[in-house]
mmCIF file of C-alpha atoms and ligand atoms in Angstrom:
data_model
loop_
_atom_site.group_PDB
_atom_site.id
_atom_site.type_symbol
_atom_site.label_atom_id
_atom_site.label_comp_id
_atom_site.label_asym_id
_atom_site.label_seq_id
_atom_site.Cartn_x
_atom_site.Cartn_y
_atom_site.Cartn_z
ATOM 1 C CA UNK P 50 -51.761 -45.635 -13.459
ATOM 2 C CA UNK P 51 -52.548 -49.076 -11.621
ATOM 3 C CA UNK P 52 -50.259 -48.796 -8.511
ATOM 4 C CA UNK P 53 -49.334 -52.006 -6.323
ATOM 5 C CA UNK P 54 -47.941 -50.721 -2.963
ATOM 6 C CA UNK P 55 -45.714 -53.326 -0.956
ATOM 7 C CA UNK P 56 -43.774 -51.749 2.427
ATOM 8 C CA UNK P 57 -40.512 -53.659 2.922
ATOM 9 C CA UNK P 58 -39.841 -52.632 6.997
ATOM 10 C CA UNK P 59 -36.482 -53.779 7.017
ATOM 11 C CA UNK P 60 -33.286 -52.511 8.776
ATOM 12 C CA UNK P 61 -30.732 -55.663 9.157
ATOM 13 C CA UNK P 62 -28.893 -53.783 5.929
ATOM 14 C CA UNK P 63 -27.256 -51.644 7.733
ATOM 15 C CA UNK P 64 -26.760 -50.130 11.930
ATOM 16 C CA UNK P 65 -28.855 -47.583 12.297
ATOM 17 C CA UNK P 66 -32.186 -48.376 13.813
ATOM 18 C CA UNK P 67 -35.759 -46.443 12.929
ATOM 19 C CA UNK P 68 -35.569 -47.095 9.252
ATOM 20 C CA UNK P 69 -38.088 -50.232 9.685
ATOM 21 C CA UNK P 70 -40.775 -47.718 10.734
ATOM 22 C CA UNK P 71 -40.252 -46.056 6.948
ATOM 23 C CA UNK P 72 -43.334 -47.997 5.186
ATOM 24 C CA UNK P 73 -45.762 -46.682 8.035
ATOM 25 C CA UNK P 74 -44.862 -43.130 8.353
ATOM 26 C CA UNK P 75 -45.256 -42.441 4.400
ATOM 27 C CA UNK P 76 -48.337 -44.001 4.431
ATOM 28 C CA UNK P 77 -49.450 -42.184 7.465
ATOM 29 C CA UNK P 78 -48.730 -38.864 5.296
ATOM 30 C CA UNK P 79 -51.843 -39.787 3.598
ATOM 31 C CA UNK P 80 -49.524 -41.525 0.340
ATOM 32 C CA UNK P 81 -52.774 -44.009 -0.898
ATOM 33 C CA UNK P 82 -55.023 -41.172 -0.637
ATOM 34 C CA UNK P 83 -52.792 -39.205 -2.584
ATOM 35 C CA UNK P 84 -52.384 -41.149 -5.032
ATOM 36 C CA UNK P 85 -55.925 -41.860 -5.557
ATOM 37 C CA UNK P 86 -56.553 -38.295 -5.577
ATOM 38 C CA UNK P 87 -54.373 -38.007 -9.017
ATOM 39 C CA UNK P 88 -56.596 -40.579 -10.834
ATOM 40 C CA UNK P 89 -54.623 -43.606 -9.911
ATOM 41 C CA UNK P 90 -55.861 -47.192 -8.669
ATOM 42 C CA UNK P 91 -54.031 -47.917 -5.843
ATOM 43 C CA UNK P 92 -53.796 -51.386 -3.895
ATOM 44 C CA UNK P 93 -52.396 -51.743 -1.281
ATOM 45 C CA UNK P 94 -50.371 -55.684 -0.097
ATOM 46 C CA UNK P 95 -49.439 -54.021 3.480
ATOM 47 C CA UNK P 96 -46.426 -54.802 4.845
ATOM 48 C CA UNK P 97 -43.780 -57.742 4.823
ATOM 49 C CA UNK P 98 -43.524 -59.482 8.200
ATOM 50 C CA UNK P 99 -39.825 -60.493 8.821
ATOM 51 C CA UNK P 100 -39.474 -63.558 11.070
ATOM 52 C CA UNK P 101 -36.164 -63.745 13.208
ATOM 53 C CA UNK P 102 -33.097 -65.455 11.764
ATOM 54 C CA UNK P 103 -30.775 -66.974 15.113
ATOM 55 C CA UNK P 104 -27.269 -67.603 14.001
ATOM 56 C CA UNK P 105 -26.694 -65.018 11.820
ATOM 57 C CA UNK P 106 -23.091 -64.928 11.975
ATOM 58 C CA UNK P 107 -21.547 -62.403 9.833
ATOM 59 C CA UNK P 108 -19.563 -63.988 6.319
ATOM 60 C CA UNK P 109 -16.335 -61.948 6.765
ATOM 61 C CA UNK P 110 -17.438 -58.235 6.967
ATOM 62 C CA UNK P 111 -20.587 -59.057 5.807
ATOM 63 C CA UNK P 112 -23.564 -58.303 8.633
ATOM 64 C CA UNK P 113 -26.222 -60.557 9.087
ATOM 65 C CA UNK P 114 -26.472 -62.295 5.774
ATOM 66 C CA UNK P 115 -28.970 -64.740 6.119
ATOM 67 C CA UNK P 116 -31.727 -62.219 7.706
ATOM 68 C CA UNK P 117 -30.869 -60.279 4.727
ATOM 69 C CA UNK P 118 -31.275 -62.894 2.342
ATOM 70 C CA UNK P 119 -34.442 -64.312 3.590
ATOM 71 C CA UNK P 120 -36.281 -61.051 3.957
ATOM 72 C CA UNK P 121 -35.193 -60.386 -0.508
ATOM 73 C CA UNK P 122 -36.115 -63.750 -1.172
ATOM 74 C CA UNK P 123 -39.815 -63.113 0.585
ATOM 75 C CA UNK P 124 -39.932 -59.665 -1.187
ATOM 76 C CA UNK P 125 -38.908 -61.526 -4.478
ATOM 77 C CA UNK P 126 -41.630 -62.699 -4.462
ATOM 78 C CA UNK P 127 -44.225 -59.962 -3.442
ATOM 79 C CA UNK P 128 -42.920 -57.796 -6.463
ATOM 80 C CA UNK P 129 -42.825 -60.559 -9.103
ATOM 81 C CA UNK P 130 -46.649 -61.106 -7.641
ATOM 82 C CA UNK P 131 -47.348 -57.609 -7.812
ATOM 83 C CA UNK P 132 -46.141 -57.164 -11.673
ATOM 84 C CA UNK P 133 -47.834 -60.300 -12.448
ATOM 85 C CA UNK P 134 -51.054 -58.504 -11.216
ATOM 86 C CA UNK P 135 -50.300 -55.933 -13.610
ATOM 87 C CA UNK P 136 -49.228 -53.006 -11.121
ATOM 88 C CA UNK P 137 -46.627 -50.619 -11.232
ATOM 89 C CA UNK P 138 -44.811 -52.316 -8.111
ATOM 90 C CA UNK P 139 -43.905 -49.031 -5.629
ATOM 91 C CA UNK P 140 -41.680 -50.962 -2.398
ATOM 92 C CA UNK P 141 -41.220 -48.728 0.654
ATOM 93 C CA UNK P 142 -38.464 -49.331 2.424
ATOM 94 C CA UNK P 143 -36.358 -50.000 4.661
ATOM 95 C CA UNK P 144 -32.701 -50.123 3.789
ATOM 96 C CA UNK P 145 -31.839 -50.204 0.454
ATOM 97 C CA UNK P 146 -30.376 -53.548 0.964
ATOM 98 C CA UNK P 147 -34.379 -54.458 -0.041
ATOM 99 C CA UNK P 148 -33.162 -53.031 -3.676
ATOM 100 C CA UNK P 149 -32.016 -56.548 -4.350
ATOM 101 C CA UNK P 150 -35.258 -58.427 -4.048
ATOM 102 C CA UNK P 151 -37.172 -55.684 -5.410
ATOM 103 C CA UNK P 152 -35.111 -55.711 -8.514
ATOM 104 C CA UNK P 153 -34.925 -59.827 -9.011
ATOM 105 C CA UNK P 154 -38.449 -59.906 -8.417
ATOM 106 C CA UNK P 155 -39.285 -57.321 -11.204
ATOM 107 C CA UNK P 156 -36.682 -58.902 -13.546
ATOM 108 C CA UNK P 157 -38.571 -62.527 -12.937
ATOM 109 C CA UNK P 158 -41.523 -60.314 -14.847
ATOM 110 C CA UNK P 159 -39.900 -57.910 -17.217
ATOM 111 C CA UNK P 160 -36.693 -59.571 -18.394
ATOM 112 C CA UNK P 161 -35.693 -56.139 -20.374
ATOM 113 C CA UNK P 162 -35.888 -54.383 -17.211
ATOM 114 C CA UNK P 163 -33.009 -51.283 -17.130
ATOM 115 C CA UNK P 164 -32.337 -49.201 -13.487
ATOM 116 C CA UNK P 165 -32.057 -45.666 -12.579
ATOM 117 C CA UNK P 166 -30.401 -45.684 -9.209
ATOM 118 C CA UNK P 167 -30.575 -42.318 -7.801
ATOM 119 C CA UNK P 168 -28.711 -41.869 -4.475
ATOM 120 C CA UNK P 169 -25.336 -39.955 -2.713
ATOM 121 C CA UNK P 170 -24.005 -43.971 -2.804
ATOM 122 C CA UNK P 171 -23.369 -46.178 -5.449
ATOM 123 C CA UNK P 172 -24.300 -49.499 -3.385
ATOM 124 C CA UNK P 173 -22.012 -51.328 -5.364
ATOM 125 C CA UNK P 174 -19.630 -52.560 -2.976
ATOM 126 C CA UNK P 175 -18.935 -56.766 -3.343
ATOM 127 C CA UNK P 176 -18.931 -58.810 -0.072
ATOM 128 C CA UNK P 177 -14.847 -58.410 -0.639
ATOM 129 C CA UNK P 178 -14.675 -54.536 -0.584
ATOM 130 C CA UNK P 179 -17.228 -53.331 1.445
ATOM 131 C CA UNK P 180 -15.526 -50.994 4.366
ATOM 132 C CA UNK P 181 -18.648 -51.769 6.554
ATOM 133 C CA UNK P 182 -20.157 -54.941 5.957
ATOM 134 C CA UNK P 183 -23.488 -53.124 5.816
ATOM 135 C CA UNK P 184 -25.825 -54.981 2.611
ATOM 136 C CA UNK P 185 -26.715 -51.808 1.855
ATOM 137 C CA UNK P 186 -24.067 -50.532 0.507
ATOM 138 C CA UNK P 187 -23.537 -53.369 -1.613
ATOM 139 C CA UNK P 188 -26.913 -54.050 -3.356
ATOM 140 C CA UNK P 189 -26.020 -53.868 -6.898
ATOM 141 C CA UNK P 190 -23.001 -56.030 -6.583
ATOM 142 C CA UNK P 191 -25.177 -59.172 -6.719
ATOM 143 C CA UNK P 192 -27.583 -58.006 -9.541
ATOM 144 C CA UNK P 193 -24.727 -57.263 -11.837
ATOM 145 C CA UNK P 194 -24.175 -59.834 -14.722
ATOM 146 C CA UNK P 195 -20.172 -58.975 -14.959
ATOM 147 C CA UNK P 196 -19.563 -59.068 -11.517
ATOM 148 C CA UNK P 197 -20.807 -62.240 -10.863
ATOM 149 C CA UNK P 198 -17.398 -64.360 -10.599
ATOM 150 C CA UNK P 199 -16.369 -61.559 -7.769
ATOM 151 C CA UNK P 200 -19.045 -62.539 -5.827
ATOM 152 C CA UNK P 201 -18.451 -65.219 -2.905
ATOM 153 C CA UNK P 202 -21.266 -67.629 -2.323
ATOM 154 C CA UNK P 203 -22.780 -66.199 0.700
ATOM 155 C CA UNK P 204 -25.020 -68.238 3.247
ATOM 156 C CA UNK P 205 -28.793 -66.477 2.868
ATOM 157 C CA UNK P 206 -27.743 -65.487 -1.222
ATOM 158 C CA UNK P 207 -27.814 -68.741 -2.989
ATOM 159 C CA UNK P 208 -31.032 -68.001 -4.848
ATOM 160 C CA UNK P 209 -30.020 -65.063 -6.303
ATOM 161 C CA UNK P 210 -28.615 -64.600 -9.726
ATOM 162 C CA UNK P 211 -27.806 -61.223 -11.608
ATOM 163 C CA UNK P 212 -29.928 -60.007 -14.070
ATOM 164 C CA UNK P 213 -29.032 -57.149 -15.342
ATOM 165 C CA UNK P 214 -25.852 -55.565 -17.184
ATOM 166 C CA UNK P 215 -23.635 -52.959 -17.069
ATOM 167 C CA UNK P 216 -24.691 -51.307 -19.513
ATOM 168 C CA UNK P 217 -28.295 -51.367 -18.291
ATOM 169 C CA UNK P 218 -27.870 -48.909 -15.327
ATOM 170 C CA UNK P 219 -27.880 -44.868 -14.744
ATOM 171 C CA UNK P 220 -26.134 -43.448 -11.790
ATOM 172 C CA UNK P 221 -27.478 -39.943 -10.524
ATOM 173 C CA UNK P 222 -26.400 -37.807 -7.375
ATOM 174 C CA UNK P 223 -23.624 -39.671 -6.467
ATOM 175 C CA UNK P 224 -21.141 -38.026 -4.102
ATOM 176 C CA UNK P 225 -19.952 -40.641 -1.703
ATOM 177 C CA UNK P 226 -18.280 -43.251 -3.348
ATOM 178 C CA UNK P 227 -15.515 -45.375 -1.834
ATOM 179 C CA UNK P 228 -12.151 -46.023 -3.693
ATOM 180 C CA UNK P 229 -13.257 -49.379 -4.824
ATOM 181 C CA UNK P 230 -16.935 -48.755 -5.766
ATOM 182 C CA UNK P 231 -15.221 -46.350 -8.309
ATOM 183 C CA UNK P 232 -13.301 -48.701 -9.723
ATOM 184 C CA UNK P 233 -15.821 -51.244 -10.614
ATOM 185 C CA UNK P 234 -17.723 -47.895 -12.278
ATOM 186 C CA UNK P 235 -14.749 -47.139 -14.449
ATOM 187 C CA UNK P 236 -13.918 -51.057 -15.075
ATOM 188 C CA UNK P 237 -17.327 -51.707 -16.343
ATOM 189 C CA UNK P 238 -18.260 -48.208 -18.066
ATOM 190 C CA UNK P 239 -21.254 -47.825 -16.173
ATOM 191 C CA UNK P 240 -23.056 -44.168 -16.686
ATOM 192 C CA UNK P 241 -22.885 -42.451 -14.090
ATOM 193 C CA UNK P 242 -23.592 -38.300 -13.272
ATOM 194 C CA UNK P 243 -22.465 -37.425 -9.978
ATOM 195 C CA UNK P 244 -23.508 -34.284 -8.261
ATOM 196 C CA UNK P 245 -20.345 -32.704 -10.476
ATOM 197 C CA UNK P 246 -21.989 -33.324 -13.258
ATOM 198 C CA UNK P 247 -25.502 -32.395 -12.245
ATOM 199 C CA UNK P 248 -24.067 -29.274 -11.597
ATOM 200 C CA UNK P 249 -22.126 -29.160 -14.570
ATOM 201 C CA UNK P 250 -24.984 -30.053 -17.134
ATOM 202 C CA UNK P 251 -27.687 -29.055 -15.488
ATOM 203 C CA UNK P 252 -30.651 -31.892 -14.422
ATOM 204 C CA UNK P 253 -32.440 -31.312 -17.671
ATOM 205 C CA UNK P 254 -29.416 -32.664 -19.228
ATOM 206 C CA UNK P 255 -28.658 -35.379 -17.314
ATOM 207 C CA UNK P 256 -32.095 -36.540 -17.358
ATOM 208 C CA UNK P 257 -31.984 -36.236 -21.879
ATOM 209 C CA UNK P 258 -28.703 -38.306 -21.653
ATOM 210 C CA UNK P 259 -30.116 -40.568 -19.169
ATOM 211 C CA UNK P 260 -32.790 -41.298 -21.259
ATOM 212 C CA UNK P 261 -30.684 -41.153 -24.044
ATOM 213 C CA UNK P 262 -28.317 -43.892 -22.581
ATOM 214 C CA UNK P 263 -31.260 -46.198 -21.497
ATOM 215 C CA UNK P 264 -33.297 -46.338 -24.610
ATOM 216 C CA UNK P 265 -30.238 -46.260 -26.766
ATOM 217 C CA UNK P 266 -31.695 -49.503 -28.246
ATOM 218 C CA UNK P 267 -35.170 -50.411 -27.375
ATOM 219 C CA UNK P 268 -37.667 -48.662 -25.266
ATOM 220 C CA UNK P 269 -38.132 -51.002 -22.002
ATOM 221 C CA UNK P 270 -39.323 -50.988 -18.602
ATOM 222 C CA UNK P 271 -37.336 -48.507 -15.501
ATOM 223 C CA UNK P 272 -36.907 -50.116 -12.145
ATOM 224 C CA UNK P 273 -36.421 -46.690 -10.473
ATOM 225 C CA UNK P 274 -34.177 -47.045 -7.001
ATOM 226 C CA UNK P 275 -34.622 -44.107 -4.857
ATOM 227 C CA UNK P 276 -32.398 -43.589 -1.915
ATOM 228 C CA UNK P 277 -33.788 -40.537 0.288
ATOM 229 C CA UNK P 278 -30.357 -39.705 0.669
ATOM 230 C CA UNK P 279 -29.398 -38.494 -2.814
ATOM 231 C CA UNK P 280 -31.494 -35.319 -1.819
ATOM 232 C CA UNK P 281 -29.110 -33.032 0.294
ATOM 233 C CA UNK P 282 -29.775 -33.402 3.903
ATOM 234 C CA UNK P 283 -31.299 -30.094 4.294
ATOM 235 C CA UNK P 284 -34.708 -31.497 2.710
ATOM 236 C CA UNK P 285 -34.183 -35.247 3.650
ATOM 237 C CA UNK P 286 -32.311 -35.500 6.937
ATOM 238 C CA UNK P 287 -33.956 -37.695 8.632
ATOM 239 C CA UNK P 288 -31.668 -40.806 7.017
ATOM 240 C CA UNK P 289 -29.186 -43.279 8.041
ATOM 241 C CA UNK P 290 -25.804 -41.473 5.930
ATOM 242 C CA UNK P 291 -26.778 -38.364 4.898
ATOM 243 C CA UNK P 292 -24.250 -36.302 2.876
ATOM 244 C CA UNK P 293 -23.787 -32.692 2.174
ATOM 245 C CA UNK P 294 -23.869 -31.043 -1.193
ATOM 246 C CA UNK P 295 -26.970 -33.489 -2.749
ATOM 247 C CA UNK P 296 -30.013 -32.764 -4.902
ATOM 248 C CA UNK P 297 -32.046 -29.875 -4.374
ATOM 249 C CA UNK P 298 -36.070 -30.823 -3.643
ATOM 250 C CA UNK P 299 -36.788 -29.285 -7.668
ATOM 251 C CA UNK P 300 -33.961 -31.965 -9.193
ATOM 252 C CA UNK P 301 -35.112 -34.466 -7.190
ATOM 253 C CA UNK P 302 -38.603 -33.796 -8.677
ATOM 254 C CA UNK P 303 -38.003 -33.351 -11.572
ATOM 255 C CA UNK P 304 -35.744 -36.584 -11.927
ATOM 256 C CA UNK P 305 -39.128 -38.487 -11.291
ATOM 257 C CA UNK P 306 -41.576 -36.344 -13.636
ATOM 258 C CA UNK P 307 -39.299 -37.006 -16.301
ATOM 259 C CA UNK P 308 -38.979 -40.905 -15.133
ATOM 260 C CA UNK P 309 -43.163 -39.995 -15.167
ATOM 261 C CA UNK P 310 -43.366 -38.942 -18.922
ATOM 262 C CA UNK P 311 -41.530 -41.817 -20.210
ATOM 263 C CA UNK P 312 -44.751 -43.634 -19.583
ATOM 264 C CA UNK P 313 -42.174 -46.798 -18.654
ATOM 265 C CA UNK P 314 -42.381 -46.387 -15.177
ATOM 266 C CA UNK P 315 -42.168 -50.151 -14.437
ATOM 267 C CA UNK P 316 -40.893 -49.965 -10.255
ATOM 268 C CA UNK P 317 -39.705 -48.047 -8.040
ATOM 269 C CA UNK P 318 -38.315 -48.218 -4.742
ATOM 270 C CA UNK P 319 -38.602 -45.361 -1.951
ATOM 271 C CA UNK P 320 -35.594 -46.167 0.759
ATOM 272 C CA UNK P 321 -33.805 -45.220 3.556
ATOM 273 C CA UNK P 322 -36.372 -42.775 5.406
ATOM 274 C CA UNK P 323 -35.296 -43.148 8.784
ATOM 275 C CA UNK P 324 -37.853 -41.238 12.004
ATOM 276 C CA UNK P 325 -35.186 -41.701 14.704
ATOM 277 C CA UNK P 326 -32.110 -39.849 12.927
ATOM 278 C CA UNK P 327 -34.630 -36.756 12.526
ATOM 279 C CA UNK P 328 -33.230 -34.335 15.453
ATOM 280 C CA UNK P 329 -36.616 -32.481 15.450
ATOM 281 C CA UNK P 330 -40.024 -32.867 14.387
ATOM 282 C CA UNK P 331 -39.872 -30.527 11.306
ATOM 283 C CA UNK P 332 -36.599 -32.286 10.252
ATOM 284 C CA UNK P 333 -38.721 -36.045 10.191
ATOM 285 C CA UNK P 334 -41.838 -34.706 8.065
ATOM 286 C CA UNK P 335 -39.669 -33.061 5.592
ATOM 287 C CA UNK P 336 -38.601 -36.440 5.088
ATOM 288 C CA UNK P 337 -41.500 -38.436 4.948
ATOM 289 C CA UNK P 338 -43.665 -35.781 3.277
ATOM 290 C CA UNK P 339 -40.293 -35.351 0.304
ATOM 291 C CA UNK P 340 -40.674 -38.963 0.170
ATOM 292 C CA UNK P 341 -44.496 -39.072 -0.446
ATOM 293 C CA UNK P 342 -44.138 -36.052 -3.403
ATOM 294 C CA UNK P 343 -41.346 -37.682 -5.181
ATOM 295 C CA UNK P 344 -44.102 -40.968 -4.949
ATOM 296 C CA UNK P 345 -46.679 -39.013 -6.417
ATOM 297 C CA UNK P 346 -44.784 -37.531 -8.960
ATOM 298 C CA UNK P 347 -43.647 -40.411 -10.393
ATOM 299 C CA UNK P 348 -47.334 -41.345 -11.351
ATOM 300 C CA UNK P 349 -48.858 -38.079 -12.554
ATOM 301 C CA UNK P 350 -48.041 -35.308 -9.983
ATOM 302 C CA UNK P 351 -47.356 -32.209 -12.181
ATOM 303 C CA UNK P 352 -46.002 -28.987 -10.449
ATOM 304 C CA UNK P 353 -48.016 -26.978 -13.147
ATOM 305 C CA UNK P 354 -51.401 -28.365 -11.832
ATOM 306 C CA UNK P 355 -54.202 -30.545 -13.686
ATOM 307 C CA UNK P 356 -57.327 -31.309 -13.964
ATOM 308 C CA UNK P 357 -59.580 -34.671 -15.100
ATOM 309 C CA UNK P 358 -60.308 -34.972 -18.758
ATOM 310 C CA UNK P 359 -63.706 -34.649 -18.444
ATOM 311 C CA UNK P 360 -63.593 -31.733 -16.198
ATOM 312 C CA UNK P 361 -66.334 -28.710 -16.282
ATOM 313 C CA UNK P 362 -66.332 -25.508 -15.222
ATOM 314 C CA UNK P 363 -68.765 -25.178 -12.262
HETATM 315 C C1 LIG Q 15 -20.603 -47.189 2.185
HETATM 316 C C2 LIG Q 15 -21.803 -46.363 2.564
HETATM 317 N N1 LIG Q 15 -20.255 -47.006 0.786
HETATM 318 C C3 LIG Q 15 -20.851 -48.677 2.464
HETATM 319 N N2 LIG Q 15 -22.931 -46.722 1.815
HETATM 320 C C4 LIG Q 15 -24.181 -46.275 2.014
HETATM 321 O O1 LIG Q 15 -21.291 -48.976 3.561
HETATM 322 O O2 LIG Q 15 -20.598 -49.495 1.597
HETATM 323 N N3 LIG Q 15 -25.142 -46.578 1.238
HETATM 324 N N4 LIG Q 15 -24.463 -45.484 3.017
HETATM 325 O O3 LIG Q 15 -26.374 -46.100 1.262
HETATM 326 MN MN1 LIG Q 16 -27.376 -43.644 -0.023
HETATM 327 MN MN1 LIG Q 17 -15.312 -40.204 -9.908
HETATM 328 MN MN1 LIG Q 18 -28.599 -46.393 -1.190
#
């Protein structure tokens, strides 16, 4: 694997202060290393530098728009660099708000692109029925072909333009979803499995039928979104909304070693890891250090061990 690293220390998505520090802290937990340890080339493009935006006055419940805009646009950019280059693009975030520019800039390389958006939210909140205002709970509103004439034009957003479809998106580990984020799941048939149905078929299962539902047709590259949160908050709590009742550490694994032996591992984002909501120590490196496995697994990591091809016995 040829892996193009890009940190994305943003926070302006949502409240909740500390999440900028994410990129850092899973590096510092020896990520590069790691991966170069599993036989992949790793470079690194460091991290985004976000300049302030003054007069970023909210666009009716929506917080701090054009800061949010401008940093997507400037990560855009990185990622469509970074697949030009011919990496796997891995963006550390940061809010998940950064899931928009990750995803346009990918797209503006792999036009086929599909996404597997694992996390306890579905993000899919429009600038019209978002409870919060927070961008980071409405990420996928603005990617999404058929909810395009829904979407206000919003100062900060004027360069970005769906790109994918409905029909081109798995859901898994949702268990937080408002009243109107579930409606726009129904109304457009997207597949989702919440945690009822992880429970109910098992994550072997809903990994098959995820693959199932994404290759249905062709074979094509997975943008892989993957909000800390969707593991329960007893292995990830150190995150902005954590919710009870989420993946256990071996789903959440083995959601990426199967995303791993498709060999279409195109992106992948690693959100929401947030130092200053960890209440101790322990609680913050079970975070990170989650964070940095489910990395690594996505790009070789087996649980069963391995060894180089050309390895000898000593
Ligand atoms: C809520 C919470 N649905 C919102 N979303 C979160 O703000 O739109 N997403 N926490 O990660
Ligand atoms: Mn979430
Ligand atoms: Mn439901
Ligand atoms: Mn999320």
């Amino acid at each position: 694997h040829s892996v193009g690293i890009i940190g994305a220390p943003f926070w302006k998505g949502q409240r909740r202060d500390g999440v900028e520090k994410g990129p850092d802290l899973i590096r510092d937990a020896g990520l590069v290393d790691k991966l170069k340890g599993q036989g992949c080339l790793v470079r690194d493009y460091g991290n985004l530098k976000f300049g302030d935006v003054p007069d970023d006055e909210s666009f009716g419940k929506v917080q701090r728009p054009r800061a949010v805009g401008r940093a997507n646009k400037q990560l855009a950019d990185t990622v469509h660099t970074i697949k030009n280059d011919g990496h796997t693009c891995v963006m550390l975030g940061g809010d998940h708000s950064m899931a928009i520019g990750s995803i346009l800039g990918h797209a503006a390389s792999k036009k086929d692109l599909c996404v597997v958006w694992v996390d306890a939210h579905a993000d899919i909140n429009t600038p019209l029925t978002t409870p919060t205002g927070n961008i980071h709970g409405q990420p996928m509103s603005y990617l999404i072909k058929e909810l395009h004439s829904k979407i206000p034009a919003i100062p900060g957003f004027s360069w970005i333009k769906p790109c994918i479809s409905a029909q081109d998106i798995v859901y898994i580990g949702l268990r937080d979803v408002d009243p109107e984020e579930h409606y726009i799941l129904k109304y457009l048939g997207i597949k989702s499995f919440s945690m009822t149905e992880v429970d109910h078929l098992g994550i072997t299962r809903v990994m098959e039928e995820t693959c199932d539902h994404i290759f249905s047709k062709v074979k094509r590259p997975i943008h892989l979104s993957y909000d800390i949160d969707a593991l329960d908050p007893s292995v990830s709590p150190a995150t902005g909304t954590p919710v009870v009742g989420g993946l256990t550490y071996r789903e959440g694994i083995y959601i990426t070693e199967q995303i791993c032996q498709t060999g279409l591992l195109s992106a992948l984002d690693m959100v929401e890891v947030n130092p200053k909501l960890g209440r101790t120590e322990a609680e913050v490196s079970s975070t990170v250090n989650t964070a940095v496995d489910l990395v690594l697994s996505c790009f070789g990591r087996v649980r069963g061990g391995s060894h180089a091809p050309d390895y000898c016995m000593p």
